[in-house]
Amino acid sequence: MSDTLHTFALIGAGPMGLAAAKLLQQHGIEFQGFEVNSNVGGLWDIEAHRSTMYDSAHLISSKRMTEFADFPMSDQAAEYPSHHQMREYFRDFADHFDLHRHYKFNTEITSCEPLGDDGDGWRVTWRDKDGDHNSVFAGVLIANGTLSEPNMPAFKGSFDGELIHASEYRSATLFSGKRVLVVGAGNSGCDIAVDAIHHGVSCDLSMRRGYHFVPKYVFGKPADTLGGLIKLPMAIKRKIDGMILKWFVGDPQKYGFPKPDHKLYESHPIVNSLVLYHAGHGDLKVRPDIDHFEGNTVHFVDGSTADYDIILAATGYKLHYPFIDDKLLNWQGDAPHLFLNAMHPKRDDIFVLGMVEASGLGWQGRHEQAEMVVRYIQGTRAKSMAAIALREEKSAGFTRATGGVNYLKLPRMAYYVDKATYRGAVGKWITALKRAQT
C-alpha cells in the first residue's frame, strides 16, 4: 500500500479548504491538498480560470460577521470588502498559517474511489501538467465549493442576441450600447442589473418570484451586526425584522417587484439597496418570468414583449462533485444528505466541507463545521467515547438543522440551515470531542 494510507486528501484551497488545512495541521493529521487553480482563494480569485467573480462583486455580509475568529480582517478593509480584498485576505490567511506547502496547485482531481468498506482507503486520481497520477489515501475531504457549476435554464424558442450565464460575466463594459435583460433577482442578479443600468442602453429584470430586500446599513451600521446577540423565537424575530425592513426599505411592490410568496427567512434575502433605488427612479423595469424567445424578442408570461441585445441568466449554481459517484455522498434530491451537512451517515472516511448556507453564518460558522470534522477524525483514531457517540447519532438517522423554518423547495435551498440551530449542534459536538481529548 502507498505511504499515504494514513493521509487524507483535501480537495480545494478556497475558504473552506484553507480552514480545514489549518485545522488538520494544528491537530497533527497528515493530509495532501489539491487545488485546480494556481493559488489559494477559490472563486474569490477573479483571475482564476473557474472563478465566478465579477468586477463589482463585494461581500453581502459585513467583514466582522464574515471573518475567521482567529484571523480578523484588517481595520483598513471596507465594511463590505471587494473580491480583491477578499482574495488578499485568503492569501494572507494561507501565508500566516503556512498552508501553501501542503498543496499541489494547478492540479485537478478526476476521480475518488473507495477501495472497499469504511476504513479501507480511497484511490484518488489527479491530473497536472505532467499527466495523470493516483495514490491511496485514508480518506477524502471535499471542499471544492458550491458555486462553480452554472444552473442554466432550458428556455423555449431561440434568441438571436447574446445569451450568457452570470458565471461568464466579468465587466460591465459587456453591456455598452446594449439593451439588457437580467434573468433572476438573487444577490448576483441585482448586482449585475445595477451594472447594466450604468453601462447599457436599458436594463430589465425578469423575476419568477418576489423576495425580501435587506439594506446593507441600518441606523448607520451594517445590518447583519444588529440583533444577533439574543436568540428570539422565529415568529418574534420575523415581526421585529419585518418592521425594520418596512422602515428602511418600504414596499418594493410599488417599484414593480412581485410580492414574496414566502415568509422572511424562508429564502435568502436580497442584500441590495441600489436596485430598489434605480427601480424607484425608473432606471429599471421589472418583468415577470419568460415564456419564450423569438429572434431578439422575449415573450413574458403576462403576454408582454420586449427586444434585447443580450440576456444574462443570473440563475444560480448547482452542487457539483464530478470526481465522485453521487451514491458515495448519500445524495438525496438536490444535495447530499449528510449529518450536519458534512458527515456521511455510514462512513468515517469521506466528508464534504462548506456545503452549508445560512443567513449570517459567516466563515467562522463554516470553520466550526471543519473543526467538528477534524476533531471527529482525531477522535475516531483515538476511539474516544465522544467520537463513538457522534458515529452512533449520525448513523441513526437525522434531519437538516432548519430550526423549524420551512425553506423554499429549491435546489439552492437544499443545504440551507438555521444559523443558531446549526451552530448550536456543531458546537455541542466540538465541546464533547474536545473534552474527550483532554
GROMACS .gro file of C-alpha atoms in nm:
model
  438
    1MET     CA    1   0.000   0.000   0.000
    2SER     CA    2   0.103   0.362  -0.052
    3ASP     CA    3   0.263   0.552   0.234
    4THR     CA    4  -0.036   0.789   0.217
    5LEU     CA    5  -0.259   0.530   0.386
    6HIS     CA    6  -0.275   0.747   0.698
    7THR     CA    7  -0.302   1.070   0.499
    8PHE     CA    8  -0.623   1.246   0.399
    9ALA     CA    9  -0.676   1.403   0.057
   10LEU     CA   10  -0.814   1.757   0.085
   11ILE     CA   11  -0.976   1.891  -0.231
   12GLY     CA   12  -0.984   2.270  -0.262
   13ALA     CA   13  -0.792   2.575  -0.139
   14GLY     CA   14  -1.084   2.815  -0.116
   15PRO     CA   15  -1.206   2.943   0.222
   16MET     CA   16  -1.329   2.604   0.344
   17GLY     CA   17  -1.027   2.415   0.217
   18LEU     CA   18  -0.798   2.662   0.392
   19ALA     CA   19  -0.992   2.635   0.718
   20ALA     CA   20  -0.968   2.257   0.702
   21ALA     CA   21  -0.597   2.268   0.612
   22LYS     CA   22  -0.522   2.490   0.910
   23LEU     CA   23  -0.714   2.263   1.148
   24LEU     CA   24  -0.565   1.941   1.011
   25GLN     CA   25  -0.219   2.091   1.051
   26GLN     CA   26  -0.291   2.208   1.406
   27HIS     CA   27  -0.425   1.866   1.509
   28GLY     CA   28  -0.138   1.671   1.357
   29ILE     CA   29  -0.342   1.490   1.093
   30GLU     CA   30  -0.142   1.429   0.777
   31PHE     CA   31  -0.302   1.550   0.456
   32GLN     CA   32  -0.229   1.636   0.095
   33GLY     CA   33  -0.412   1.933  -0.053
   34PHE     CA   34  -0.514   1.964  -0.417
   35GLU     CA   35  -0.618   2.287  -0.591
   36VAL     CA   36  -0.715   2.327  -0.956
   37ASN     CA   37  -0.607   2.693  -0.964
   38SER     CA   38  -0.258   2.837  -0.929
   39ASN     CA   39  -0.312   2.990  -0.584
   40VAL     CA   40  -0.547   2.988  -0.287
   41GLY     CA   41  -0.876   3.176  -0.262
   42GLY     CA   42  -1.112   2.968  -0.473
   43LEU     CA   43  -1.378   3.167  -0.656
   44TRP     CA   44  -1.261   3.489  -0.486
   45ASP     CA   45  -0.966   3.499  -0.725
   46ILE     CA   46  -1.119   3.667  -1.029
   47GLU     CA   47  -0.815   3.572  -1.237
   48ALA     CA   48  -0.864   3.201  -1.174
   49HIS     CA   49  -0.999   3.011  -1.472
   50ARG     CA   50  -1.309   2.885  -1.289
   51SER     CA   51  -1.383   3.194  -1.083
   52THR     CA   52  -1.738   3.328  -1.094
   53MET     CA   53  -1.639   3.673  -0.966
   54TYR     CA   54  -1.713   3.998  -1.150
   55ASP     CA   55  -1.556   4.343  -1.119
   56SER     CA   56  -1.825   4.495  -0.895
   57ALA     CA   57  -1.860   4.195  -0.660
   58HIS     CA   58  -1.843   4.261  -0.286
   59LEU     CA   59  -1.936   4.063   0.022
   60ILE     CA   60  -2.305   4.086   0.104
   61SER     CA   61  -2.225   4.027   0.471
   62SER     CA   62  -2.008   4.266   0.670
   63LYS     CA   63  -1.645   4.182   0.736
   64ARG     CA   64  -1.687   4.143   1.113
   65MET     CA   65  -1.971   3.894   1.064
   66THR     CA   66  -1.779   3.704   0.794
   67GLU     CA   67  -1.415   3.679   0.903
   68PHE     CA   68  -1.245   3.386   1.075
   69ALA     CA   69  -1.233   3.449   1.451
   70ASP     CA   70  -0.859   3.376   1.474
   71PHE     CA   71  -0.772   3.587   1.170
   72PRO     CA   72  -0.971   3.913   1.165
   73MET     CA   73  -0.978   4.130   0.856
   74SER     CA   74  -0.778   4.449   0.853
   75ASP     CA   75  -0.931   4.761   1.004
   76GLN     CA   76  -0.846   4.928   0.673
   77ALA     CA   77  -1.063   4.683   0.476
   78ALA     CA   78  -1.405   4.813   0.374
   79GLU     CA   79  -1.702   4.707   0.584
   80TYR     CA   80  -1.822   4.517   0.278
   81PRO     CA   81  -1.493   4.416   0.115
   82SER     CA   82  -1.446   4.376  -0.259
   83HIS     CA   83  -1.342   4.048  -0.418
   84HIS     CA   84  -0.988   4.191  -0.448
   85GLN     CA   85  -0.971   4.245  -0.072
   86MET     CA   86  -1.115   3.900  -0.008
   87ARG     CA   87  -0.857   3.736  -0.233
   88GLU     CA   88  -0.578   3.908  -0.041
   89TYR     CA   89  -0.740   3.809   0.288
   90PHE     CA   90  -0.735   3.440   0.198
   91ARG     CA   91  -0.380   3.461   0.064
   92ASP     CA   92  -0.271   3.631   0.387
   93PHE     CA   93  -0.453   3.359   0.583
   94ALA     CA   94  -0.262   3.088   0.395
   95ASP     CA   95   0.069   3.270   0.450
   96HIS     CA   96   0.002   3.329   0.819
   97PHE     CA   97  -0.074   2.963   0.888
   98ASP     CA   98   0.188   2.831   0.641
   99LEU     CA   99  -0.061   2.637   0.429
  100HIS     CA  100   0.075   2.668   0.075
  101ARG     CA  101   0.329   2.393   0.136
  102HIS     CA  102   0.053   2.136   0.180
  103TYR     CA  103  -0.097   2.188  -0.167
  104LYS     CA  104  -0.041   2.070  -0.521
  105PHE     CA  105  -0.159   2.364  -0.734
  106ASN     CA  106  -0.276   2.358  -1.096
  107THR     CA  107  -0.397   2.009  -1.017
  108GLU     CA  108  -0.743   1.873  -1.097
  109ILE     CA  109  -0.897   1.580  -0.913
  110THR     CA  110  -1.054   1.345  -1.168
  111SER     CA  111  -1.164   1.050  -0.955
  112CYS     CA  112  -1.217   0.942  -0.594
  113GLU     CA  113  -1.300   0.573  -0.548
  114PRO     CA  114  -1.326   0.373  -0.224
  115LEU     CA  115  -1.118   0.055  -0.212
  116GLY     CA  116  -1.384  -0.121  -0.010
  117ASP     CA  117  -1.567  -0.063   0.313
  118ASP     CA  118  -1.522   0.225   0.555
  119GLY     CA  119  -1.157   0.246   0.656
  120ASP     CA  120  -1.016   0.051   0.360
  121GLY     CA  121  -0.887   0.364   0.191
  122TRP     CA  122  -0.962   0.568  -0.120
  123ARG     CA  123  -0.783   0.580  -0.453
  124VAL     CA  124  -0.760   0.942  -0.563
  125THR     CA  125  -0.661   1.028  -0.921
  126TRP     CA  126  -0.545   1.372  -1.030
  127ARG     CA  127  -0.418   1.545  -1.340
  128ASP     CA  128  -0.144   1.807  -1.366
  129LYS     CA  129   0.092   1.931  -1.638
  130ASP     CA  130   0.280   1.600  -1.627
  131GLY     CA  131  -0.026   1.382  -1.680
  132ASP     CA  132  -0.241   1.157  -1.461
  133HIS     CA  133  -0.137   1.027  -1.119
  134ASN     CA  134  -0.303   0.838  -0.836
  135SER     CA  135  -0.243   0.736  -0.480
  136VAL     CA  136  -0.425   0.571  -0.193
  137PHE     CA  137  -0.542   0.789   0.095
  138ALA     CA  138  -0.705   0.717   0.431
  139GLY     CA  139  -0.999   0.936   0.338
  140VAL     CA  140  -1.118   1.235   0.141
  141LEU     CA  141  -1.227   1.583   0.249
  142ILE     CA  142  -1.416   1.762  -0.029
  143ALA     CA  143  -1.403   2.142  -0.011
  144ASN     CA  144  -1.438   2.249  -0.373
  145GLY     CA  145  -1.722   2.495  -0.311
  146THR     CA  146  -2.087   2.524  -0.406
  147LEU     CA  147  -2.081   2.800  -0.669
  148SER     CA  148  -1.892   2.663  -0.968
  149GLU     CA  149  -2.147   2.473  -1.179
  150PRO     CA  150  -2.392   2.709  -1.355
  151ASN     CA  151  -2.762   2.631  -1.336
  152MET     CA  152  -2.874   2.733  -1.686
  153PRO     CA  153  -3.247   2.709  -1.757
  154ALA     CA  154  -3.375   2.547  -2.075
  155PHE     CA  155  -3.553   2.840  -2.240
  156LYS     CA  156  -3.816   2.781  -2.507
  157GLY     CA  157  -3.751   2.924  -2.851
  158SER     CA  158  -3.434   3.072  -2.998
  159PHE     CA  159  -3.268   3.401  -2.906
  160ASP     CA  160  -3.070   3.580  -3.180
  161GLY     CA  161  -2.873   3.802  -2.942
  162GLU     CA  162  -2.611   3.706  -2.685
  163LEU     CA  163  -2.718   3.469  -2.406
  164ILE     CA  164  -2.478   3.403  -2.118
  165HIS     CA  165  -2.482   3.280  -1.760
  166ALA     CA  166  -2.368   3.507  -1.478
  167SER     CA  167  -2.068   3.277  -1.425
  168GLU     CA  168  -1.922   3.415  -1.751
  169TYR     CA  169  -1.973   3.780  -1.654
  170ARG     CA  170  -1.672   3.988  -1.555
  171SER     CA  171  -1.704   4.353  -1.659
  172ALA     CA  172  -1.993   4.594  -1.714
  173THR     CA  173  -1.834   4.701  -2.043
  174LEU     CA  174  -2.008   4.392  -2.181
  175PHE     CA  175  -2.333   4.592  -2.171
  176SER     CA  176  -2.213   4.906  -2.350
  177GLY     CA  177  -2.466   5.017  -2.611
  178LYS     CA  178  -2.693   4.718  -2.549
  179ARG     CA  179  -3.048   4.653  -2.436
  180VAL     CA  180  -3.006   4.420  -2.140
  181LEU     CA  181  -3.230   4.164  -1.974
  182VAL     CA  182  -3.110   4.010  -1.648
  183VAL     CA  183  -3.295   3.690  -1.558
  184GLY     CA  184  -3.304   3.614  -1.188
  185ALA     CA  185  -3.310   3.858  -0.897
  186GLY     CA  186  -3.080   3.691  -0.649
  187ASN     CA  187  -2.794   3.888  -0.500
  188SER     CA  188  -2.570   3.848  -0.806
  189GLY     CA  189  -2.858   3.925  -1.042
  190CYS     CA  190  -2.935   4.251  -0.863
  191ASP     CA  191  -2.566   4.349  -0.856
  192ILE     CA  192  -2.531   4.286  -1.228
  193ALA     CA  193  -2.857   4.466  -1.309
  194VAL     CA  194  -2.715   4.777  -1.138
  195ASP     CA  195  -2.401   4.744  -1.353
  196ALA     CA  196  -2.617   4.719  -1.666
  197ILE     CA  197  -2.816   5.028  -1.570
  198HIS     CA  198  -2.497   5.234  -1.571
  199HIS     CA  199  -2.346   5.090  -1.889
  200GLY     CA  200  -2.627   4.963  -2.111
  201VAL     CA  201  -2.891   5.143  -2.316
  202SER     CA  202  -3.160   4.993  -2.094
  203CYS     CA  203  -3.198   4.719  -1.836
  204ASP     CA  204  -3.493   4.498  -1.744
  205LEU     CA  205  -3.501   4.241  -1.465
  206SER     CA  206  -3.704   3.921  -1.507
  207MET     CA  207  -3.826   3.769  -1.180
  208ARG     CA  208  -4.008   3.442  -1.124
  209ARG     CA  209  -4.096   3.531  -0.763
  210GLY     CA  210  -4.065   3.815  -0.519
  211TYR     CA  211  -3.802   3.840  -0.248
  212HIS     CA  212  -3.748   4.023   0.078
  213PHE     CA  213  -3.494   4.305   0.047
  214VAL     CA  214  -3.250   4.390   0.326
  215PRO     CA  215  -3.042   4.711   0.326
  216LYS     CA  216  -2.669   4.688   0.391
  217TYR     CA  217  -2.692   4.957   0.658
  218VAL     CA  218  -2.947   5.010   0.936
  219PHE     CA  219  -2.908   5.300   1.180
  220GLY     CA  220  -2.568   5.367   1.020
  221LYS     CA  221  -2.432   5.020   1.097
  222PRO     CA  222  -2.406   4.703   0.886
  223ALA     CA  223  -2.748   4.542   0.908
  224ASP     CA  224  -2.611   4.199   0.997
  225THR     CA  225  -2.439   4.333   1.311
  226LEU     CA  226  -2.769   4.427   1.475
  227GLY     CA  227  -2.987   4.200   1.682
  228GLY     CA  228  -2.773   3.889   1.659
  229LEU     CA  229  -2.682   3.857   2.026
  230ILE     CA  230  -3.024   3.748   2.151
  231LYS     CA  231  -3.189   3.430   2.023
  232LEU     CA  232  -3.554   3.510   1.960
  233PRO     CA  233  -3.835   3.277   1.855
  234MET     CA  234  -3.866   3.294   1.477
  235ALA     CA  235  -4.217   3.443   1.488
  236ILE     CA  236  -4.097   3.734   1.705
  237LYS     CA  237  -3.778   3.780   1.502
  238ARG     CA  238  -3.982   3.799   1.181
  239LYS     CA  239  -4.213   4.058   1.334
  240ILE     CA  240  -3.930   4.283   1.457
  241ASP     CA  241  -3.713   4.247   1.146
  242GLY     CA  242  -4.014   4.289   0.919
  243MET     CA  243  -4.094   4.618   1.090
  244ILE     CA  244  -3.735   4.738   1.046
  245LEU     CA  245  -3.745   4.645   0.677
  246LYS     CA  246  -4.063   4.848   0.631
  247TRP     CA  247  -3.892   5.150   0.785
  248PHE     CA  248  -3.572   5.124   0.582
  249VAL     CA  249  -3.686   4.955   0.259
  250GLY     CA  250  -4.053   5.032   0.229
  251ASP     CA  251  -4.268   4.828  -0.007
  252PRO     CA  252  -4.073   4.700  -0.312
  253GLN     CA  253  -4.406   4.624  -0.484
  254LYS     CA  254  -4.460   4.991  -0.555
  255TYR     CA  255  -4.149   4.976  -0.778
  256GLY     CA  256  -4.290   4.680  -0.969
  257PHE     CA  257  -4.132   4.396  -0.772
  258PRO     CA  258  -4.362   4.097  -0.714
  259LYS     CA  259  -4.484   4.017  -0.365
  260PRO     CA  260  -4.280   3.740  -0.198
  261ASP     CA  261  -4.456   3.403  -0.189
  262HIS     CA  262  -4.273   3.307   0.130
  263LYS     CA  263  -4.210   3.440   0.479
  264LEU     CA  264  -3.900   3.632   0.577
  265TYR     CA  265  -3.602   3.393   0.620
  266GLU     CA  266  -3.763   3.108   0.425
  267SER     CA  267  -3.527   3.205   0.142
  268HIS     CA  268  -3.205   3.402   0.136
  269PRO     CA  269  -3.297   3.774   0.132
  270ILE     CA  270  -3.160   4.018  -0.126
  271VAL     CA  271  -2.898   4.241   0.035
  272ASN     CA  272  -2.907   4.530  -0.210
  273SER     CA  273  -3.045   4.881  -0.178
  274LEU     CA  274  -2.927   5.015  -0.514
  275VAL     CA  275  -3.159   4.803  -0.725
  276LEU     CA  276  -3.458   4.947  -0.538
  277TYR     CA  277  -3.316   5.296  -0.577
  278HIS     CA  278  -3.288   5.255  -0.954
  279ALA     CA  279  -3.630   5.092  -0.986
  280GLY     CA  280  -3.777   5.387  -0.797
  281HIS     CA  281  -3.607   5.625  -1.040
  282GLY     CA  282  -3.739   5.442  -1.344
  283ASP     CA  283  -3.395   5.317  -1.448
  284LEU     CA  284  -3.500   4.953  -1.420
  285LYS     CA  285  -3.815   4.777  -1.540
  286VAL     CA  286  -3.920   4.464  -1.355
  287ARG     CA  287  -4.055   4.189  -1.580
  288PRO     CA  288  -4.224   3.858  -1.499
  289ASP     CA  289  -4.092   3.513  -1.590
  290ILE     CA  290  -4.001   3.434  -1.951
  291ASP     CA  291  -4.237   3.232  -2.169
  292HIS     CA  292  -4.023   3.201  -2.483
  293PHE     CA  293  -3.775   3.365  -2.719
  294GLU     CA  294  -3.838   3.467  -3.078
  295GLY     CA  295  -3.541   3.629  -3.253
  296ASN     CA  296  -3.441   3.927  -3.039
  297THR     CA  297  -3.787   3.939  -2.882
  298VAL     CA  298  -3.862   3.796  -2.539
  299HIS     CA  299  -4.221   3.694  -2.467
  300PHE     CA  300  -4.307   3.708  -2.097
  301VAL     CA  301  -4.573   3.501  -1.921
  302ASP     CA  302  -4.803   3.802  -1.879
  303GLY     CA  303  -4.822   3.844  -2.258
  304SER     CA  304  -4.587   4.144  -2.276
  305THR     CA  305  -4.284   4.151  -2.508
  306ALA     CA  306  -3.958   4.342  -2.538
  307ASP     CA  307  -3.647   4.331  -2.757
  308TYR     CA  308  -3.295   4.281  -2.621
  309ASP     CA  309  -2.939   4.255  -2.744
  310ILE     CA  310  -2.809   4.049  -2.452
  311ILE     CA  311  -2.965   3.827  -2.188
  312LEU     CA  312  -2.773   3.737  -1.875
  313ALA     CA  313  -2.907   3.445  -1.673
  314ALA     CA  314  -2.830   3.502  -1.304
  315THR     CA  315  -3.000   3.173  -1.226
  316GLY     CA  316  -2.763   3.034  -0.968
  317TYR     CA  317  -2.550   2.725  -0.939
  318LYS     CA  318  -2.583   2.352  -0.879
  319LEU     CA  319  -2.383   2.140  -0.638
  320HIS     CA  320  -2.120   1.964  -0.845
  321TYR     CA  321  -1.877   1.693  -0.739
  322PRO     CA  322  -1.780   1.546  -1.079
  323PHE     CA  323  -1.494   1.334  -0.944
  324ILE     CA  324  -1.707   1.110  -0.721
  325ASP     CA  325  -2.019   0.899  -0.766
  326ASP     CA  326  -2.326   1.069  -0.618
  327LYS     CA  327  -2.419   0.749  -0.432
  328LEU     CA  328  -2.098   0.772  -0.231
  329LEU     CA  329  -2.218   1.106  -0.092
  330ASN     CA  330  -2.561   0.975   0.008
  331TRP     CA  331  -2.722   1.210  -0.244
  332GLN     CA  332  -3.094   1.269  -0.193
  333GLY     CA  333  -3.288   1.512  -0.410
  334ASP     CA  334  -3.084   1.824  -0.482
  335ALA     CA  335  -2.797   1.766  -0.238
  336PRO     CA  336  -2.604   1.503  -0.042
  337HIS     CA  337  -2.785   1.407   0.277
  338LEU     CA  338  -2.509   1.439   0.535
  339PHE     CA  339  -2.509   1.477   0.912
  340LEU     CA  340  -2.476   1.848   0.987
  341ASN     CA  341  -2.417   1.894   0.613
  342ALA     CA  342  -2.072   1.735   0.638
  343MET     CA  343  -2.064   1.374   0.759
  344HIS     CA  344  -2.169   1.057   0.579
  345PRO     CA  345  -2.407   0.854   0.797
  346LYS     CA  346  -2.224   0.524   0.739
  347ARG     CA  347  -1.864   0.616   0.658
  348ASP     CA  348  -1.591   0.791   0.856
  349ASP     CA  349  -1.356   0.845   0.563
  350ILE     CA  350  -1.548   1.083   0.335
  351PHE     CA  351  -1.655   1.436   0.431
  352VAL     CA  352  -1.795   1.739   0.249
  353LEU     CA  353  -1.697   2.079   0.386
  354GLY     CA  354  -1.870   2.408   0.311
  355MET     CA  355  -2.191   2.258   0.176
  356VAL     CA  356  -2.388   2.473   0.417
  357GLU     CA  357  -2.561   2.807   0.384
  358ALA     CA  358  -2.739   3.020   0.640
  359SER     CA  359  -2.814   3.385   0.681
  360GLY     CA  360  -2.530   3.524   0.891
  361LEU     CA  361  -2.327   3.202   0.918
  362GLY     CA  362  -2.004   3.364   0.801
  363TRP     CA  363  -1.671   3.192   0.759
  364GLN     CA  364  -1.647   3.133   1.132
  365GLY     CA  365  -1.961   2.920   1.128
  366ARG     CA  366  -1.814   2.716   0.845
  367HIS     CA  367  -1.481   2.697   1.028
  368GLU     CA  368  -1.669   2.537   1.318
  369GLN     CA  369  -1.802   2.274   1.079
  370ALA     CA  370  -1.446   2.194   0.972
  371GLU     CA  371  -1.331   2.185   1.335
  372MET     CA  372  -1.603   1.934   1.421
  373VAL     CA  373  -1.494   1.711   1.131
  374VAL     CA  374  -1.122   1.732   1.211
  375ARG     CA  375  -1.179   1.663   1.581
  376TYR     CA  376  -1.400   1.370   1.483
  377ILE     CA  377  -1.125   1.222   1.265
  378GLN     CA  378  -0.887   1.259   1.557
  379GLY     CA  379  -1.143   1.109   1.794
  380THR     CA  380  -1.215   0.805   1.576
  381ARG     CA  381  -0.843   0.730   1.560
  382ALA     CA  382  -0.823   0.753   1.939
  383LYS     CA  383  -1.152   0.559   1.977
  384SER     CA  384  -1.285   0.827   2.212
  385MET     CA  385  -1.630   0.789   2.364
  386ALA     CA  386  -1.738   1.123   2.213
  387ALA     CA  387  -1.646   1.007   1.863
  388ILE     CA  388  -1.830   0.680   1.919
  389ALA     CA  389  -2.139   0.873   2.034
  390LEU     CA  390  -2.124   1.101   1.730
  391ARG     CA  391  -2.091   0.800   1.499
  392GLU     CA  392  -2.399   0.643   1.658
  393GLU     CA  393  -2.602   0.963   1.623
  394LYS     CA  394  -2.516   1.025   1.259
  395SER     CA  395  -2.586   0.663   1.162
  396ALA     CA  396  -2.923   0.655   1.342
  397GLY     CA  397  -3.094   0.896   1.103
  398PHE     CA  398  -3.121   1.273   1.109
  399THR     CA  399  -3.286   1.576   0.958
  400ARG     CA  400  -3.139   1.904   0.840
  401ALA     CA  401  -3.082   2.170   1.109
  402THR     CA  402  -3.359   2.401   0.988
  403GLY     CA  403  -3.477   2.514   1.331
  404GLY     CA  404  -3.833   2.456   1.211
  405VAL     CA  405  -3.805   2.708   0.924
  406ASN     CA  406  -3.995   2.595   0.615
  407TYR     CA  407  -3.739   2.681   0.347
  408LEU     CA  408  -3.842   2.708  -0.015
  409LYS     CA  409  -3.812   2.380  -0.205
  410LEU     CA  410  -3.539   2.499  -0.439
  411PRO     CA  411  -3.203   2.341  -0.530
  412ARG     CA  412  -3.011   2.633  -0.379
  413MET     CA  413  -3.203   2.594  -0.052
  414ALA     CA  414  -3.140   2.218  -0.027
  415TYR     CA  415  -2.844   2.269   0.208
  416TYR     CA  416  -2.974   2.580   0.388
  417VAL     CA  417  -2.985   2.570   0.769
  418ASP     CA  418  -3.089   2.792   1.057
  419LYS     CA  419  -2.773   2.957   1.188
  420ALA     CA  420  -2.847   2.930   1.561
  421THR     CA  421  -2.969   2.570   1.539
  422TYR     CA  422  -2.675   2.466   1.325
  423ARG     CA  423  -2.401   2.635   1.525
  424GLY     CA  424  -2.555   2.504   1.846
  425ALA     CA  425  -2.546   2.144   1.721
  426VAL     CA  426  -2.194   2.174   1.580
  427GLY     CA  427  -2.071   2.348   1.895
  428LYS     CA  428  -2.211   2.070   2.112
  429TRP     CA  429  -2.001   1.812   1.929
  430ILE     CA  430  -1.689   2.028   1.926
  431THR     CA  431  -1.715   2.062   2.305
  432ALA     CA  432  -1.768   1.688   2.355
  433LEU     CA  433  -1.480   1.593   2.126
  434LYS     CA  434  -1.251   1.847   2.295
  435ARG     CA  435  -1.326   1.704   2.639
  436ALA     CA  436  -1.255   1.354   2.517
  437GLN     CA  437  -0.908   1.464   2.406
  438THR     CA  438  -0.806   1.615   2.742
   0.00000   0.00000   0.00000
